[in-house]
């Protein structure tokens, strides 16, 4: 029996692509492969009768080539404040369980992962202002990610750009900024001043919950 779930929250993601990220337009990663850090603050959420509101989740990803070609590697981080039921629920969602086939970013990415490291239950300090294009993720001993507005090379002023995906599997509209990430532990990566994505996420078992 499938358990219905829904998450509503805010995301900051940073990959090694240039601003814009070709993947958002059905293209190929501009560096040949992809490495990324993802963080989400769950403002409201549930998995069946299990309340998930107020918890944070994160993940580190790497693919040697285009994501759709697979052979990916991932480690998932779950808020240490989550109890056993919440941990199980979040890991189910993050690995594509109880979800229509390829309906969410979690399900799509999970289908491309070949090496899934053991999940880490730990402190996740995360704050993000989507419209302000600012955020910070700190997972002690594992991950550091910051996001900020893109700055004009001409005068240093903030540059605002958005991506609108009416049929996407992650968000409807994302604010684009600049991100810097470093990860150690089960997976290591480092990149700076690259594609940063700030978005309000509203997902459930069937995909993106569209605005009426």
Coordinates of C-alpha atoms in Angstrom, one line a residue:
X1 CA 0.0 0.0 0.0
X2 CA 1.4 3.4 -1.0
X3 CA 1.5 6.0 1.8
X4 CA 0.6 9.5 0.6
X5 CA 3.0 12.3 1.5
X6 CA 3.4 16.0 0.9
X7 CA 6.3 18.5 1.5
X8 CA 6.2 22.2 1.3
X9 CA 9.4 24.2 2.0
X10 CA 12.4 26.1 0.7
X11 CA 15.4 24.9 -1.2
X12 CA 19.0 25.9 -1.9
X13 CA 21.0 23.8 -4.4
X14 CA 24.4 24.4 -5.8
X15 CA 26.0 22.5 -8.6
X16 CA 29.3 22.9 -10.5
X17 CA 27.6 24.2 -13.7
X18 CA 27.8 27.8 -14.9
X19 CA 24.9 30.1 -14.0
X20 CA 21.8 28.8 -15.7
X21 CA 22.7 25.1 -15.6
X22 CA 22.1 23.4 -18.9
X23 CA 20.2 20.6 -17.2
X24 CA 17.3 23.0 -16.5
X25 CA 16.9 23.3 -20.2
X26 CA 17.2 19.7 -21.2
X27 CA 20.9 20.1 -22.1
X28 CA 24.1 18.4 -21.0
X29 CA 26.3 19.5 -18.0
X30 CA 28.8 22.1 -19.1
X31 CA 31.6 20.5 -17.1
X32 CA 30.9 17.0 -18.6
X33 CA 29.8 15.6 -15.2
X34 CA 27.8 16.9 -12.3
X35 CA 28.4 17.4 -8.6
X36 CA 25.9 19.1 -6.4
X37 CA 24.7 19.9 -2.9
X38 CA 21.1 20.2 -1.9
X39 CA 19.4 21.5 1.2
X40 CA 15.7 21.8 2.1
X41 CA 13.9 23.3 5.0
X42 CA 10.5 21.6 5.4
X43 CA 8.0 24.2 6.5
X44 CA 5.0 21.9 6.3
X45 CA 5.0 18.2 5.6
X46 CA 3.7 14.8 6.4
X47 CA 4.1 11.2 5.4
X48 CA 0.8 9.5 6.2
X49 CA 0.1 10.4 9.8
X50 CA 3.8 11.3 10.5
X51 CA 4.4 15.0 10.8
X52 CA 7.6 16.2 9.1
X53 CA 7.1 20.0 9.6
X54 CA 10.2 21.9 10.8
X55 CA 12.8 19.4 9.8
X56 CA 15.8 19.9 7.4
X57 CA 17.2 17.5 4.9
X58 CA 20.2 17.6 2.6
X59 CA 22.2 15.5 0.1
X60 CA 25.4 15.5 -1.8
X61 CA 25.5 14.1 -5.4
X62 CA 28.0 13.2 -8.0
X63 CA 27.6 11.9 -11.6
X64 CA 30.6 11.2 -13.9
X65 CA 28.6 12.3 -16.9
X66 CA 25.1 13.5 -17.7
X67 CA 22.6 12.7 -14.9
X68 CA 20.4 10.6 -17.1
X69 CA 23.3 8.3 -17.9
X70 CA 23.4 7.2 -14.3
X71 CA 26.3 5.8 -12.3
X72 CA 25.7 8.4 -9.7
X73 CA 26.8 8.6 -6.1
X74 CA 24.9 10.1 -3.2
X75 CA 24.8 10.5 0.6
X76 CA 21.7 11.7 2.3
X77 CA 21.6 13.8 5.5
X78 CA 18.6 13.8 7.8
X79 CA 17.9 16.2 10.7
X80 CA 19.0 14.7 14.0
X81 CA 15.8 16.0 15.6
X82 CA 13.8 13.5 13.5
X83 CA 12.5 10.5 15.4
X84 CA 12.6 6.9 14.0
X85 CA 9.3 7.3 12.1
X86 CA 10.3 10.6 10.7
X87 CA 13.7 9.3 9.6
X88 CA 12.1 6.4 7.8
X89 CA 9.6 8.6 6.2
X90 CA 12.1 11.2 4.9
X91 CA 14.5 8.5 3.6
X92 CA 11.6 6.8 1.8
X93 CA 10.6 10.1 0.1
X94 CA 14.3 11.1 -0.7
X95 CA 14.9 7.7 -2.4
X96 CA 11.7 7.9 -4.5
X97 CA 9.5 5.6 -2.5
X98 CA 5.7 6.0 -2.4
X99 CA 6.0 8.3 -5.4
X100 CA 4.6 8.0 -8.9
X101 CA 7.3 6.9 -11.3
X102 CA 9.7 9.9 -12.1
X103 CA 7.2 12.3 -10.6
X104 CA 9.6 14.2 -8.3
X105 CA 13.3 15.3 -8.3
X106 CA 13.8 12.7 -5.5
X107 CA 12.5 9.9 -7.6
X108 CA 14.3 11.0 -10.8
X109 CA 17.7 11.3 -9.1
X110 CA 17.3 8.1 -7.1
X111 CA 16.8 6.2 -10.3
X112 CA 20.3 7.3 -11.4
X113 CA 22.2 6.5 -8.2
X114 CA 24.6 3.5 -8.3
X115 CA 26.4 4.1 -5.0
X116 CA 24.2 5.1 -2.1
X117 CA 26.1 5.7 1.0
X118 CA 24.6 5.0 4.5
X119 CA 22.4 8.0 5.5
X120 CA 23.8 10.4 8.1
X121 CA 21.6 11.6 11.0
X122 CA 23.1 14.7 12.3
X123 CA 22.7 18.4 13.0
X124 CA 21.7 20.4 9.9
X125 CA 21.9 24.2 10.2
X126 CA 20.1 25.6 7.3
X127 CA 18.6 29.0 6.4
X128 CA 17.5 30.3 3.1
X129 CA 15.7 33.4 1.7
X130 CA 14.4 32.4 -1.7
X131 CA 13.5 35.9 -3.0
X132 CA 16.6 37.4 -1.5
X133 CA 18.8 34.7 -3.0
X134 CA 20.7 34.1 0.2
X135 CA 21.3 31.0 2.2
X136 CA 23.7 28.9 4.2
X137 CA 23.9 25.2 4.9
X138 CA 26.2 23.9 7.6
X139 CA 26.5 20.2 8.5
X140 CA 29.3 19.9 11.0
X141 CA 32.2 17.7 9.7
X142 CA 30.4 17.1 6.3
X143 CA 29.0 20.0 4.3
X144 CA 29.3 23.8 3.9
X145 CA 27.2 25.6 1.3
X146 CA 26.5 29.3 0.8
X147 CA 24.3 31.1 -1.7
X148 CA 24.2 34.7 -2.6
X149 CA 22.9 36.9 -5.5
X150 CA 24.9 37.0 -8.7
X151 CA 26.9 40.2 -9.0
X152 CA 27.3 42.3 -12.2
X153 CA 30.9 42.2 -13.5
X154 CA 30.3 45.8 -14.6
X155 CA 29.3 47.6 -11.4
X156 CA 28.8 44.9 -8.7
X157 CA 25.0 45.3 -8.5
X158 CA 22.8 42.3 -7.9
X159 CA 21.6 40.5 -11.0
X160 CA 18.2 38.8 -10.7
X161 CA 17.1 36.0 -13.0
X162 CA 14.5 33.2 -12.7
X163 CA 13.8 29.9 -14.4
X164 CA 10.1 29.0 -15.0
X165 CA 9.4 25.3 -15.5
X166 CA 5.7 24.7 -16.0
X167 CA 6.2 21.0 -16.5
X168 CA 9.2 20.5 -14.2
X169 CA 9.6 17.8 -11.5
X170 CA 11.2 20.0 -8.8
X171 CA 9.8 23.5 -8.8
X172 CA 7.7 25.9 -10.8
X173 CA 9.9 28.9 -10.5
X174 CA 13.5 29.1 -9.2
X175 CA 15.5 32.2 -8.4
X176 CA 19.0 31.9 -9.7
X177 CA 22.1 33.0 -7.7
X178 CA 25.7 32.1 -7.0
X179 CA 26.7 29.1 -4.8
X180 CA 29.8 27.8 -3.2
X181 CA 30.1 24.3 -1.7
X182 CA 32.5 22.0 0.0
X183 CA 31.9 18.5 1.2
X184 CA 34.0 16.0 3.2
X185 CA 33.3 12.6 4.7
X186 CA 31.6 9.9 2.7
X187 CA 31.9 12.1 -0.3
X188 CA 34.2 15.0 -1.2
X189 CA 33.6 17.9 -3.6
X190 CA 34.4 21.5 -3.9
X191 CA 33.3 24.3 -6.3
X192 CA 32.8 28.0 -6.1
X193 CA 30.8 30.8 -7.7
X194 CA 28.7 28.4 -9.7
X195 CA 25.0 27.8 -10.3
X196 CA 22.9 28.4 -7.2
X197 CA 19.2 27.6 -7.2
X198 CA 16.7 29.0 -4.7
X199 CA 13.1 27.8 -4.8
X200 CA 9.9 27.2 -3.0
X201 CA 9.2 23.5 -3.2
X202 CA 5.7 22.0 -3.0
X203 CA 5.8 18.3 -3.8
X204 CA 3.7 15.2 -3.0
X205 CA 3.4 11.6 -4.0
X206 CA 2.2 12.6 -7.5
X207 CA 4.8 15.3 -8.3
X208 CA 4.9 19.1 -8.1
X209 CA 1.8 20.6 -6.6
X210 CA 0.9 23.4 -9.1
X211 CA -0.4 26.8 -8.1
X212 CA -4.1 27.1 -8.9

